[in-house]
Coordinates of C-alpha atoms in Angstrom, one line a residue:
M1 CA -12.6 41.0 -37.7
S2 CA -9.7 41.4 -35.4
H3 CA -12.1 41.8 -32.4
K4 CA -13.8 38.5 -33.4
S5 CA -10.4 36.7 -33.7
D6 CA -9.5 38.0 -30.3
L7 CA -12.8 36.6 -28.9
I8 CA -12.2 33.2 -30.5
A9 CA -8.6 33.1 -29.2
T10 CA -9.9 34.0 -25.7
D11 CA -12.5 31.2 -25.8
I12 CA -9.9 28.7 -26.9
E13 CA -7.5 29.8 -24.1
A14 CA -10.3 29.5 -21.6
Y15 CA -11.3 26.1 -22.8
L16 CA -7.6 24.9 -22.7
K17 CA -7.2 26.3 -19.2
Q18 CA -10.3 24.5 -18.0
H19 CA -9.2 21.3 -19.7
E20 CA -5.7 21.6 -18.1
H21 CA -7.1 21.7 -14.6
K22 CA -9.4 18.6 -14.9
Q23 CA -8.4 15.8 -12.6
L24 CA -6.8 12.8 -14.4
L25 CA -7.9 9.2 -13.7
R26 CA -5.8 6.3 -14.9
F27 CA -7.6 3.0 -15.1
I28 CA -7.2 -0.4 -16.6
T29 CA -9.5 -3.0 -18.0
C30 CA -8.6 -6.6 -17.2
G31 CA -10.1 -10.1 -17.0
S32 CA -10.1 -13.3 -18.8
V33 CA -9.8 -13.9 -22.6
D34 CA -12.7 -12.6 -24.6
D35 CA -14.5 -11.0 -21.7
G36 CA -14.9 -7.9 -23.8
K37 CA -12.2 -5.5 -22.5
S38 CA -11.4 -3.9 -25.9
T39 CA -15.1 -3.8 -26.9
L40 CA -15.8 -2.0 -23.6
I41 CA -13.2 0.7 -24.3
G42 CA -14.2 1.1 -27.9
R43 CA -17.8 1.5 -26.9
L44 CA -17.0 4.0 -24.1
L45 CA -15.1 6.2 -26.7
Y46 CA -17.9 5.8 -29.2
D47 CA -20.8 6.7 -26.8
S48 CA -18.9 9.6 -25.3
K49 CA -18.3 11.0 -28.9
M50 CA -14.5 10.6 -28.6
I51 CA -13.9 9.0 -32.0
Y52 CA -13.0 11.2 -35.0
E53 CA -15.0 10.9 -38.2
D54 CA -12.1 9.4 -40.2
Q55 CA -11.4 6.9 -37.4
L56 CA -15.1 5.9 -37.4
S57 CA -15.2 5.4 -41.1
Q58 CA -12.1 3.2 -41.0
L59 CA -13.5 1.2 -38.1
E60 CA -16.8 0.6 -39.9
A61 CA -14.8 -0.6 -43.0
D62 CA -12.6 -2.8 -40.8
S63 CA -15.6 -4.3 -39.0
K64 CA -16.9 -5.7 -42.2
K65 CA -13.5 -7.2 -43.2
I66 CA -12.0 -8.5 -40.0
G67 CA -14.5 -7.8 -37.2
T68 CA -15.9 -10.4 -34.8
T69 CA -19.5 -9.1 -34.9
G70 CA -20.7 -10.5 -38.2
G71 CA -20.1 -7.3 -40.1
D72 CA -21.7 -5.0 -37.6
F73 CA -19.7 -2.2 -35.9
D74 CA -16.9 -3.8 -33.8
P75 CA -15.7 -1.4 -31.1
A76 CA -12.8 -3.7 -30.1
L77 CA -10.9 -2.8 -33.3
L78 CA -10.3 0.7 -31.9
T79 CA -7.8 -0.6 -29.3
D80 CA -6.6 -3.9 -30.9
G81 CA -4.2 -2.2 -33.2
L82 CA -1.6 -5.0 -33.8
K83 CA -2.1 -7.1 -36.9
A84 CA -1.9 -10.3 -34.8
E85 CA -4.5 -8.9 -32.5
R86 CA -7.0 -8.2 -35.3
E87 CA -6.4 -11.6 -36.9
Q88 CA -6.9 -13.5 -33.7
G89 CA -9.5 -11.2 -32.1
I90 CA -7.5 -10.9 -28.9
T91 CA -5.4 -8.3 -27.1
I92 CA -1.6 -9.0 -26.8
D93 CA 0.1 -5.7 -26.0
V94 CA -1.1 -3.0 -23.6
A95 CA -3.1 -0.4 -25.6
Y96 CA -3.3 3.1 -24.0
R97 CA -6.1 5.5 -25.0
Y98 CA -6.8 9.0 -23.9
F99 CA -10.2 10.7 -23.7
S100 CA -11.9 13.3 -21.6
T101 CA -15.4 14.4 -20.5
A102 CA -16.7 17.6 -19.0
K103 CA -15.7 16.4 -15.5
R104 CA -12.4 14.4 -16.0
K105 CA -9.5 13.4 -18.2
F106 CA -8.8 9.6 -18.6
I107 CA -6.0 7.4 -19.6
I108 CA -7.2 3.8 -20.3
A109 CA -4.9 0.8 -20.4
D110 CA -6.5 -2.1 -22.3
T111 CA -4.6 -5.1 -20.9
P112 CA -4.4 -8.6 -22.4
G113 CA -6.4 -11.5 -20.9
H114 CA -4.2 -14.5 -22.0
E115 CA -2.1 -16.1 -19.3
Q116 CA 1.1 -15.7 -21.3
Y117 CA 0.6 -12.0 -21.3
T118 CA 0.0 -11.5 -17.6
R119 CA 3.3 -9.5 -17.4
N120 CA 1.8 -7.0 -19.8
M121 CA -1.3 -6.7 -17.6
A122 CA 0.9 -6.1 -14.5
T123 CA 2.7 -3.3 -16.5
G124 CA -0.5 -1.6 -17.3
A125 CA -1.8 -1.9 -13.7
S126 CA 1.3 -0.4 -12.1
S127 CA 0.3 3.2 -12.5
A128 CA -3.6 2.8 -12.4
D129 CA -5.9 4.5 -9.9
L130 CA -8.8 2.1 -10.7
A131 CA -9.4 -1.3 -12.3
V132 CA -12.3 -2.5 -14.3
I133 CA -12.4 -6.3 -14.1
L134 CA -14.6 -7.8 -16.7
I135 CA -16.4 -11.1 -16.3
D136 CA -18.3 -12.8 -19.1
A137 CA -21.9 -13.4 -17.8
R138 CA -21.9 -16.8 -19.5
H139 CA -18.7 -18.1 -17.9
G140 CA -18.5 -16.4 -14.5
V141 CA -15.3 -16.1 -12.5
L142 CA -12.5 -17.9 -14.3
T143 CA -8.8 -18.6 -13.4
Q144 CA -7.5 -15.5 -15.2
T145 CA -10.1 -13.4 -13.5
R146 CA -8.7 -14.5 -10.2
R147 CA -5.1 -14.0 -11.3
H148 CA -5.8 -10.4 -12.5
S149 CA -7.8 -9.7 -9.3
F150 CA -4.9 -10.9 -7.2
I151 CA -2.4 -8.7 -9.2
V152 CA -4.7 -5.7 -8.8
S153 CA -4.8 -6.2 -5.1
L154 CA -1.0 -6.8 -5.0
L155 CA -0.3 -3.6 -6.9
G156 CA -2.4 -1.6 -4.4
I157 CA -5.2 -0.4 -6.7
R158 CA -7.9 0.7 -4.2
H159 CA -10.9 1.2 -6.5
V160 CA -12.2 -1.8 -8.4
I161 CA -15.3 -2.1 -10.6
V162 CA -16.4 -5.7 -11.5
A163 CA -18.3 -5.2 -14.7
V164 CA -20.4 -8.3 -15.5
N165 CA -20.4 -8.1 -19.3
K166 CA -22.5 -9.7 -22.1
M167 CA -25.7 -9.5 -20.0
D168 CA -27.6 -9.3 -23.4
I169 CA -26.5 -13.0 -24.1
V170 CA -28.0 -14.2 -20.8
D171 CA -31.3 -12.2 -21.4
F172 CA -30.3 -9.6 -18.7
D173 CA -30.9 -12.1 -16.0
E174 CA -30.7 -10.5 -12.5
Q175 CA -30.2 -13.9 -10.8
R176 CA -27.2 -14.7 -13.0
F177 CA -25.7 -11.3 -12.1
N178 CA -26.2 -11.9 -8.4
E179 CA -24.6 -15.4 -8.6
I180 CA -21.5 -14.0 -10.2
C181 CA -21.3 -11.2 -7.6
D182 CA -21.6 -13.7 -4.8
D183 CA -18.9 -15.9 -6.3
Y184 CA -16.5 -13.1 -6.8
R185 CA -17.1 -11.7 -3.3
S186 CA -16.3 -15.1 -1.7
F187 CA -13.0 -15.0 -3.5
A188 CA -12.3 -11.3 -2.9
T189 CA -12.6 -11.5 0.8
R190 CA -9.0 -12.7 0.9
L191 CA -7.8 -9.8 -1.2
D192 CA -7.2 -6.2 -0.2
L193 CA -9.8 -4.4 -2.3
P194 CA -11.2 -1.7 -0.1
D195 CA -13.5 -0.1 -2.7
L196 CA -15.4 -2.8 -4.7
H197 CA -18.4 -2.2 -6.9
F198 CA -20.4 -4.4 -9.3
I199 CA -22.1 -3.1 -12.5
P200 CA -24.1 -5.3 -15.1
I201 CA -23.3 -4.2 -18.6
S202 CA -23.3 -5.1 -22.3
A203 CA -20.2 -3.5 -23.8
L204 CA -21.3 -4.3 -27.4
K205 CA -24.8 -2.8 -27.0
G206 CA -23.8 0.0 -24.7
D207 CA -26.1 -1.0 -21.7
N208 CA -25.1 0.8 -18.5
L209 CA -22.0 2.3 -20.0
V210 CA -22.8 5.9 -20.5
D211 CA -26.6 5.8 -20.3
R212 CA -28.7 3.6 -17.9
S213 CA -30.0 0.5 -19.5
E214 CA -33.8 0.1 -20.1
N215 CA -33.2 -3.7 -20.3
M216 CA -32.1 -4.0 -16.7
P217 CA -34.7 -2.0 -14.6
W218 CA -33.7 -4.1 -11.6
Y219 CA -30.3 -2.4 -11.4
S220 CA -30.4 1.0 -9.7
G221 CA -26.7 1.7 -9.3
S222 CA -24.4 4.0 -11.2
T223 CA -23.5 3.6 -14.9
L224 CA -19.9 2.9 -15.6
M225 CA -19.1 6.3 -17.0
N226 CA -20.8 8.1 -14.1
F227 CA -18.7 6.1 -11.6
L228 CA -15.5 6.9 -13.5
E229 CA -16.3 10.6 -13.5
T230 CA -17.2 10.7 -9.8
V231 CA -15.0 8.2 -7.9
Y232 CA -12.9 10.0 -5.3
I233 CA -9.2 9.4 -5.7
G234 CA -7.9 12.5 -3.9
S235 CA -7.0 10.6 -0.7
D236 CA -5.2 7.9 -2.5
R237 CA -2.0 9.9 -2.9
N238 CA 0.6 10.0 -0.1
L239 CA 0.9 13.7 0.7
Q240 CA 2.6 13.2 4.1
D241 CA 6.0 11.7 3.3
F242 CA 8.0 14.0 1.0
R243 CA 10.2 11.9 -1.3
M244 CA 12.0 13.3 -4.4
P245 CA 14.5 10.9 -6.1
V246 CA 17.2 13.0 -7.9
Q247 CA 17.1 12.5 -11.6
Y248 CA 19.6 15.1 -12.8
V249 CA 21.8 17.9 -11.4
N250 CA 21.2 21.1 -13.4
R251 CA 24.3 23.2 -13.5
P252 CA 24.0 25.7 -16.4
N253 CA 26.4 28.2 -14.9
L254 CA 28.4 29.0 -11.8
N255 CA 25.5 30.8 -10.1
F256 CA 22.9 28.0 -10.4
R257 CA 22.8 24.5 -9.0
G258 CA 19.5 22.7 -8.9
F259 CA 18.4 19.1 -8.3
C260 CA 15.8 18.0 -10.8
G261 CA 13.3 15.2 -10.2
T262 CA 9.7 14.1 -10.0
I263 CA 8.1 14.3 -6.6
S264 CA 7.1 10.7 -5.6
S265 CA 5.0 11.7 -2.6
G266 CA 4.4 14.5 -0.2
I267 CA 4.5 18.3 -0.3
I268 CA 7.5 20.7 -0.2
R269 CA 7.7 24.5 0.3
P270 CA 10.6 27.0 0.3
G271 CA 12.2 27.4 3.7
E272 CA 11.5 23.8 4.8
E273 CA 14.4 21.6 6.1
I274 CA 15.4 18.7 3.9
M275 CA 18.0 15.9 4.0
V276 CA 19.8 14.2 1.1
L277 CA 20.2 10.4 1.3
P278 CA 22.5 8.6 1.6
S279 CA 24.9 11.4 2.7
R280 CA 22.4 12.6 5.3
Q281 CA 23.5 16.2 4.7
K282 CA 20.8 18.8 5.7
S283 CA 19.8 22.1 4.2
K284 CA 16.7 24.2 3.5
V285 CA 14.8 24.7 0.3
K286 CA 15.7 28.0 -1.3
D287 CA 13.5 27.9 -4.4
I288 CA 11.2 25.5 -6.3
V289 CA 11.9 26.2 -9.9
T290 CA 9.8 25.1 -12.9
F291 CA 9.7 26.2 -16.6
D292 CA 6.7 28.3 -15.8
G293 CA 8.3 30.1 -12.9
N294 CA 9.0 29.5 -9.2
L295 CA 6.3 27.8 -7.0
D296 CA 5.3 28.5 -3.4
E297 CA 4.4 24.8 -3.0
A298 CA 5.0 21.6 -4.9
F299 CA 3.5 18.2 -4.5
A300 CA 3.3 14.8 -6.2
P301 CA 3.6 14.1 -9.1
L302 CA 5.1 17.5 -10.2
S303 CA 8.5 17.5 -11.9
I304 CA 10.5 20.3 -10.4
T305 CA 14.0 21.6 -9.7
L306 CA 15.0 22.3 -6.1
T307 CA 17.7 24.8 -5.2
L308 CA 19.1 24.7 -1.7
E309 CA 20.5 27.3 0.7
D310 CA 23.7 25.3 1.2
E311 CA 26.2 23.7 -1.2
I312 CA 25.4 20.0 -0.9
D313 CA 26.8 17.3 -3.1
A314 CA 24.0 15.1 -4.5
S315 CA 23.7 13.1 -7.8
R316 CA 21.3 10.9 -9.7
G317 CA 20.1 8.0 -7.5
D318 CA 20.1 10.1 -4.3
M319 CA 16.8 11.0 -2.6
I320 CA 15.7 14.3 -1.1
V321 CA 13.4 13.9 1.9
R322 CA 12.2 15.9 4.9
A323 CA 14.8 15.8 7.8
G324 CA 12.2 14.7 10.3
N325 CA 10.4 12.1 8.1
L326 CA 12.9 9.6 6.7
P327 CA 12.2 6.5 4.6
R328 CA 13.7 3.2 5.6
S329 CA 17.3 2.5 4.5
R330 CA 18.3 -1.1 4.2
D331 CA 20.4 -3.4 2.1
H332 CA 18.1 -6.3 2.8
I333 CA 14.4 -6.3 1.9
D334 CA 11.4 -8.7 1.6
A335 CA 9.2 -8.2 -1.4
M336 CA 6.5 -9.8 -3.6
L337 CA 7.7 -10.5 -7.1
V338 CA 5.8 -10.9 -10.3
W339 CA 8.1 -12.9 -12.6
M340 CA 8.0 -11.7 -16.2
D341 CA 10.7 -13.6 -18.0
S342 CA 10.5 -16.9 -19.8
G343 CA 13.7 -18.0 -18.0
A344 CA 13.0 -19.0 -14.4
M345 CA 14.2 -17.0 -11.4
V346 CA 17.5 -18.2 -10.1
P347 CA 18.1 -17.7 -6.3
G348 CA 21.6 -16.6 -5.7
K349 CA 22.1 -15.1 -9.2
T350 CA 23.1 -11.4 -9.4
Y351 CA 20.5 -9.1 -10.9
L352 CA 20.2 -5.4 -11.2
F353 CA 17.5 -3.8 -9.1
K354 CA 16.1 -0.5 -10.4
H355 CA 14.4 1.5 -7.7
T356 CA 13.3 5.1 -8.4
T357 CA 16.4 6.6 -10.0
Q358 CA 18.8 4.2 -8.2
T359 CA 20.2 1.0 -9.7
L360 CA 21.9 -1.5 -7.4
P361 CA 23.3 -5.0 -8.0
G362 CA 22.0 -7.7 -5.7
T363 CA 20.8 -11.2 -5.3
I364 CA 17.5 -13.0 -4.6
D365 CA 18.5 -15.0 -1.6
T366 CA 15.5 -17.2 -1.0
L367 CA 12.0 -17.8 -2.4
K368 CA 9.9 -18.0 0.8
Y369 CA 6.8 -19.1 -1.0
R370 CA 4.9 -19.1 -4.2
V371 CA 1.2 -17.9 -4.3
D372 CA -1.4 -20.1 -5.9
V373 CA -3.6 -17.4 -7.6
N374 CA -6.6 -19.7 -7.7
T375 CA -6.7 -20.5 -4.0
L376 CA -4.4 -17.8 -2.7
H377 CA -2.6 -20.5 -0.7
R378 CA 1.1 -20.3 -0.1
E379 CA 3.2 -23.2 -1.4
P380 CA 6.9 -24.0 -1.3
A381 CA 8.7 -23.8 -4.6
P382 CA 12.3 -23.9 -5.8
Q383 CA 11.9 -21.0 -8.2
L384 CA 9.4 -18.7 -10.0
E385 CA 8.4 -19.4 -13.6
L386 CA 6.9 -16.9 -16.1
N387 CA 3.9 -15.0 -14.7
E388 CA 4.2 -16.7 -11.2
I389 CA 4.1 -14.6 -8.0
G390 CA 6.0 -15.2 -4.8
R391 CA 7.6 -13.7 -1.8
V392 CA 11.4 -13.3 -1.8
S393 CA 14.2 -12.1 0.4
I394 CA 16.7 -9.8 -1.4
S395 CA 20.2 -8.7 -0.5
L396 CA 21.6 -5.6 -2.2
S397 CA 25.1 -4.2 -2.6
G398 CA 24.1 -1.0 -0.8
P399 CA 21.3 0.6 1.1
L400 CA 17.9 1.2 -0.6
H401 CA 15.9 4.2 0.5
F402 CA 12.3 3.1 0.4
D403 CA 8.8 3.0 2.0
A404 CA 6.6 0.0 2.1
Y405 CA 4.6 -0.4 -1.1
R406 CA 1.3 -0.1 0.7
R407 CA 2.3 3.3 2.0
N408 CA 4.0 4.7 -1.1
R409 CA 3.7 3.0 -4.5
S410 CA 6.5 5.1 -6.0
T411 CA 9.2 4.4 -3.5
G412 CA 8.0 0.9 -2.6
A413 CA 8.2 -0.5 -6.1
F414 CA 11.2 -1.7 -8.2
I415 CA 12.0 -3.8 -11.3
V416 CA 14.6 -6.6 -11.7
V417 CA 16.8 -6.5 -14.7
D418 CA 19.0 -9.3 -16.1
R419 CA 22.6 -8.0 -16.2
I420 CA 23.4 -9.9 -19.4
T421 CA 20.4 -9.4 -21.6
N422 CA 19.3 -6.1 -20.0
A423 CA 15.7 -7.5 -20.1
T424 CA 13.2 -6.6 -17.3
V425 CA 12.6 -10.0 -15.7
A426 CA 10.4 -9.1 -12.7
A427 CA 8.4 -6.3 -10.9
G428 CA 8.6 -6.1 -7.2
M429 CA 6.6 -4.6 -4.3
I430 CA 8.4 -4.0 -1.0
L431 CA 6.6 -5.4 2.0
D432 CA 6.0 -3.7 5.3
K433 CA 8.1 -6.0 7.3
S434 CA 11.6 -7.0 6.2
G435 CA 14.4 -9.1 7.7
D436 CA 12.4 -10.5 10.6
S437 CA 11.7 -14.0 9.3
D438 CA 13.6 -15.8 12.1
A439 CA 11.7 -13.8 14.7
K440 CA 8.4 -14.7 13.0
S441 CA 9.2 -18.4 13.0
I442 CA 9.9 -18.2 16.8
W443 CA 6.6 -16.4 17.4
D444 CA 4.8 -19.1 15.3
D445 CA 6.4 -21.9 17.4
D446 CA 5.4 -20.1 20.6
L447 CA 1.8 -19.5 19.5
Q448 CA 1.4 -23.1 18.3
A449 CA 2.6 -24.4 21.7
H450 CA 0.2 -22.0 23.4
D451 CA -2.8 -23.0 21.3
S452 CA -2.1 -26.7 21.9
G453 CA -1.8 -26.2 25.6
D454 CA 1.8 -26.1 26.8
P455 CA 2.4 -29.2 29.0
N456 CA 5.2 -27.3 30.9
E457 CA 2.6 -25.0 32.5
V458 CA 2.2 -27.2 35.6
S459 CA 1.5 -25.8 39.1
A460 CA 0.4 -27.2 42.5
V461 CA -1.8 -24.1 42.8
T462 CA -4.9 -23.6 40.7
P463 CA -5.8 -20.2 39.1
E464 CA -9.0 -20.2 41.2
E465 CA -7.0 -20.5 44.4
R466 CA -4.7 -17.7 43.4
E467 CA -7.7 -15.5 42.5
A468 CA -9.3 -16.2 45.9
R469 CA -6.0 -15.4 47.7
F470 CA -5.2 -12.1 45.9
G471 CA -8.8 -11.0 45.3
Q472 CA -8.0 -10.2 41.6
K473 CA -7.8 -11.7 38.2
P474 CA -4.4 -11.9 36.5
A475 CA -4.0 -9.5 33.6
T476 CA -1.3 -7.7 31.5
I477 CA -1.8 -4.1 30.7
L478 CA 0.5 -3.0 27.8
L479 CA 1.1 0.7 27.7
T480 CA 2.4 1.5 24.2
G481 CA 3.5 4.8 22.7
L482 CA 6.3 6.8 21.3
T483 CA 9.5 7.5 23.3
G484 CA 8.8 10.4 25.6
S485 CA 5.0 9.8 25.6
G486 CA 5.0 9.3 29.4
K487 CA 4.0 5.6 29.3
T488 CA 6.7 4.5 31.9
S489 CA 5.7 7.2 34.3
I490 CA 2.1 6.2 34.0
A491 CA 3.0 2.5 34.5
L492 CA 4.9 3.3 37.7
A493 CA 1.9 5.3 39.0
V494 CA -0.4 2.4 38.2
E495 CA 1.9 0.0 40.0
R496 CA 2.0 2.2 43.0
K497 CA -1.8 2.6 43.2
L498 CA -2.3 -1.1 42.9
F499 CA 0.2 -1.8 45.6
E500 CA -1.5 0.7 48.0
E501 CA -4.8 -1.2 47.4
G502 CA -3.0 -4.4 48.5
R503 CA -2.9 -5.9 45.0
A504 CA -0.2 -8.2 43.7
A505 CA 1.3 -6.3 40.8
A506 CA 4.6 -5.9 39.0
M507 CA 5.8 -3.4 36.5
I508 CA 8.2 -4.2 33.6
D509 CA 9.5 -1.9 30.9
G510 CA 11.6 -2.2 27.7
E511 CA 14.7 -0.7 29.2
S512 CA 14.8 -2.9 32.3
V513 CA 14.3 -6.0 30.2
R514 CA 17.1 -5.0 27.8
R515 CA 19.5 -4.6 30.7
G516 CA 19.1 -8.3 31.6
L517 CA 16.9 -10.7 29.6
S518 CA 17.5 -9.0 26.2
R519 CA 21.0 -7.5 26.7
D520 CA 22.1 -9.4 23.5
L521 CA 19.5 -7.6 21.3
G522 CA 19.8 -4.4 19.2
F523 CA 17.0 -2.2 17.8
S524 CA 16.3 -3.7 14.4
V525 CA 12.7 -4.8 13.5
A526 CA 13.6 -8.4 14.3
D527 CA 15.3 -7.5 17.6
R528 CA 12.4 -5.3 18.7
S529 CA 10.1 -8.2 17.9
E530 CA 12.3 -10.7 19.9
N531 CA 12.5 -8.3 22.9
L532 CA 8.7 -8.1 23.0
R533 CA 8.4 -11.9 22.6
R534 CA 10.7 -12.5 25.6
S535 CA 8.8 -9.8 27.6
A536 CA 5.5 -11.4 26.7
H537 CA 6.7 -14.7 28.2
L538 CA 7.8 -12.8 31.4
A539 CA 4.3 -11.2 31.6
H540 CA 2.7 -14.5 31.0
A541 CA 4.7 -16.1 33.9
L542 CA 3.6 -13.2 36.2
N543 CA 0.0 -13.8 35.2
Q544 CA 0.3 -17.5 35.8
A545 CA 1.4 -16.6 39.3
G546 CA -1.9 -14.7 39.7
M547 CA -0.3 -11.2 39.5
I548 CA -1.2 -8.1 37.5
C549 CA 1.6 -7.1 35.1
V550 CA 1.9 -3.5 34.0
A551 CA 4.2 -3.4 30.9
S552 CA 5.6 -0.2 29.3
F553 CA 7.0 -0.7 25.8
V554 CA 7.2 1.3 22.6
A555 CA 6.0 -1.9 20.8
P556 CA 5.7 -0.2 17.4
S557 CA 4.3 -3.1 15.4
E558 CA 0.5 -3.8 15.5
E559 CA 1.2 -7.3 14.2
V560 CA 3.6 -8.1 17.1
R561 CA 1.3 -6.6 19.7
T562 CA -1.4 -8.9 18.4
K563 CA 0.9 -11.9 18.8
V564 CA 1.7 -10.7 22.4
G565 CA -2.1 -10.8 23.1
K566 CA -2.4 -14.3 21.7
L567 CA 0.6 -15.6 23.7
I568 CA -0.6 -14.0 27.0
G569 CA -4.2 -14.8 26.4
E570 CA -6.6 -12.3 24.8
D571 CA -9.0 -12.6 27.8
R572 CA -6.3 -11.2 30.1
F573 CA -4.5 -8.7 27.8
L574 CA -5.3 -5.0 27.7
V575 CA -3.8 -2.4 25.4
V576 CA -3.5 1.2 26.5
H577 CA -2.3 3.7 23.8
V578 CA -0.4 6.6 25.3
A579 CA -1.1 8.9 22.3
T580 CA 1.0 11.9 23.3
P581 CA 1.8 14.0 20.2
V582 CA 5.3 13.5 18.8
N583 CA 6.2 17.2 19.1
V584 CA 5.5 16.9 22.9
C585 CA 7.5 13.7 23.0
R586 CA 10.4 15.5 21.5
T587 CA 10.5 18.1 24.2
R588 CA 10.6 15.4 26.9
D589 CA 13.6 13.6 25.2
T590 CA 16.3 13.9 27.9
K591 CA 18.6 11.4 26.1
G592 CA 18.6 13.2 22.8
Q593 CA 17.3 10.1 20.9
Y594 CA 15.1 12.1 18.6
A595 CA 18.0 14.3 17.6
K596 CA 20.2 11.3 17.0
A597 CA 17.4 9.8 14.8
D598 CA 17.1 13.0 12.9
A599 CA 20.9 13.0 12.3
G600 CA 20.7 9.4 11.1
E601 CA 22.5 7.9 14.1
L602 CA 19.4 5.8 15.1
L603 CA 18.2 4.1 12.0
N604 CA 15.2 2.2 13.5
F605 CA 13.7 4.8 15.8
P606 CA 9.9 4.6 15.8
G607 CA 8.2 7.9 14.8
V608 CA 11.3 9.2 12.9
T609 CA 13.3 6.6 11.0
A610 CA 10.9 3.7 11.5
D611 CA 7.1 3.3 11.5
Y612 CA 4.9 3.3 14.6
D613 CA 1.6 1.5 14.1
E614 CA -1.1 3.1 16.3
P615 CA -3.2 0.4 17.9
A616 CA -6.3 -0.3 15.8
N617 CA -8.6 -1.0 18.7
P618 CA -7.0 0.0 22.1
D619 CA -8.9 -0.7 25.3
L620 CA -8.0 2.9 26.4
T621 CA -6.4 5.9 24.8
L622 CA -4.5 8.5 26.9
D623 CA -2.8 11.8 26.1
A624 CA -0.1 12.7 28.7
S625 CA 0.1 16.2 27.2
Q626 CA -3.6 16.9 28.2
Q627 CA -3.9 14.7 31.3
S628 CA -1.7 14.5 34.4
I629 CA 0.2 11.2 35.2
D630 CA -2.2 10.7 38.2
E631 CA -5.3 11.2 36.0
C632 CA -3.9 8.7 33.4
A633 CA -3.2 6.2 36.2
D634 CA -6.7 6.6 37.6
A635 CA -8.2 6.0 34.2
I636 CA -6.3 2.7 33.9
I637 CA -7.5 1.6 37.4
K638 CA -11.0 2.4 36.4
L639 CA -10.5 0.2 33.3
L640 CA -9.4 -2.7 35.5
R641 CA -12.5 -2.3 37.6
T642 CA -14.7 -2.1 34.5
R643 CA -13.2 -5.3 33.2
E644 CA -13.5 -6.9 36.6
V645 CA -9.8 -7.6 37.0
I646 CA -10.0 -5.9 40.4
R647 CA -13.2 -5.2 42.5

């Protein structure tokens, strides 16, 4: 008997161990009112045998009393638990349900469809890996469908299933399904939904939920449950940038001092160097402590305690990061806000901004625009009302340590709290670019003048005459890369080779421009953009004179590089990416700039304390750690011949 009990215990332990290591998928259901979100979840749980007998008996009884299916089994009652929800047949609050299959564990958030509960939908979507957007086959894409789709895109949910529900009511018509798919795609092209799929279903009848529907033989894709079990979400997490906001300092005795927190992103191991923000003190990880023992490696989203080799002062609200990979630290940010309060947003009013474990007072300086969720057009507005979405500029009382929301959902998100009522009034997503609005407006003015044909570009010599005189076409070659990549040395070698061929060429670089034309600028995002704007005008002037301009700039922003190309003229603009690895660039740093950036003395240094966007489609990619300067220069000369700039 004892042996049998031991076997049973072993089987239970093995089952629990297997269940513990299943991957967890969080997903939401959203869409317009009465599209069948709660019915879908109830049916999924019912068909996957995840409803207990007593629950099932109660649901069958409730279906006869208050169901919306004429006395038949109503799956929606499983998640619509509030009395008001059952009375009205709608979802009001976010209902969370847990279930598992042999392949995965799931947490479902059933979100409300009514417009006045959009804030609840945004709450449910904030932690989701996947969204199921339901569309009633009778009604097609509605306003609330568009609103929820926009919020899903805004919140960075990469995987989206558009489930066209109630196909049984439209006689499982394939043409109707295709019409809805085409309508949704035309709207979704303006959204950031990288992994989009369409499935025709009947939530009430169970078609294409767990088992393939015999009523829709024309559909050959995956069932909903199969897709949920197999969709790959492993690459969605940021495992590059280590971020751990400190929640609590554990000091049980004189011999132990640990910093507790949940890892927001990245991986950490004992012995690795870290930095504590905002103090910028450095140390190394001594141990990674958990309740179950020390770990050799920890990653998001584990909750851990870090002990360090040095005595460093840190407290709740600080952030532990890798010394060579720092987040941005600013007291001014641009963000998208979803306003969640019945009282309108008041620009200039002081609110509390809760970001990770840090809370700072601050003000919403300006509302740059409000988004019309139906057309996705930007429109001016004095304030944001309940459930409205807009872009704002925020000033804080101290620096915030953050990543852009698109890069890191944990450190790129925040909530806004009213100081008087303590109510959460908004949810925010920090944008990639902050504090460069003035520079953008100047760029826009320049590009508008360029597109309309600037009347000041007058010359007594035609471009054809210059081309005939110099035997070349004007062009600008932008060499972009990290500091120390070798781009300036390559640019000088290209200029020399062109000169020796008798070409009319000039070389400009960031440092020389900053000593004269841009001596008034610093190194903020806005100032870097302005420096490149001025340099683009200089290159454009050289091209207008018929010359070839070889330009060497870090130029870290892909957006700004694109604007340079438009200003100069895309037909005469070439981008060369000098992609020398950063570890090699560090060894060539004669001015100690990387060391200063590591120490926090250079706050906007690309590759360390600021982002560097690698060119998406460069005309040429070089690696000065693998190729000599002369070989790189020859490759650029060859490119110029291929593009017929020179012959």
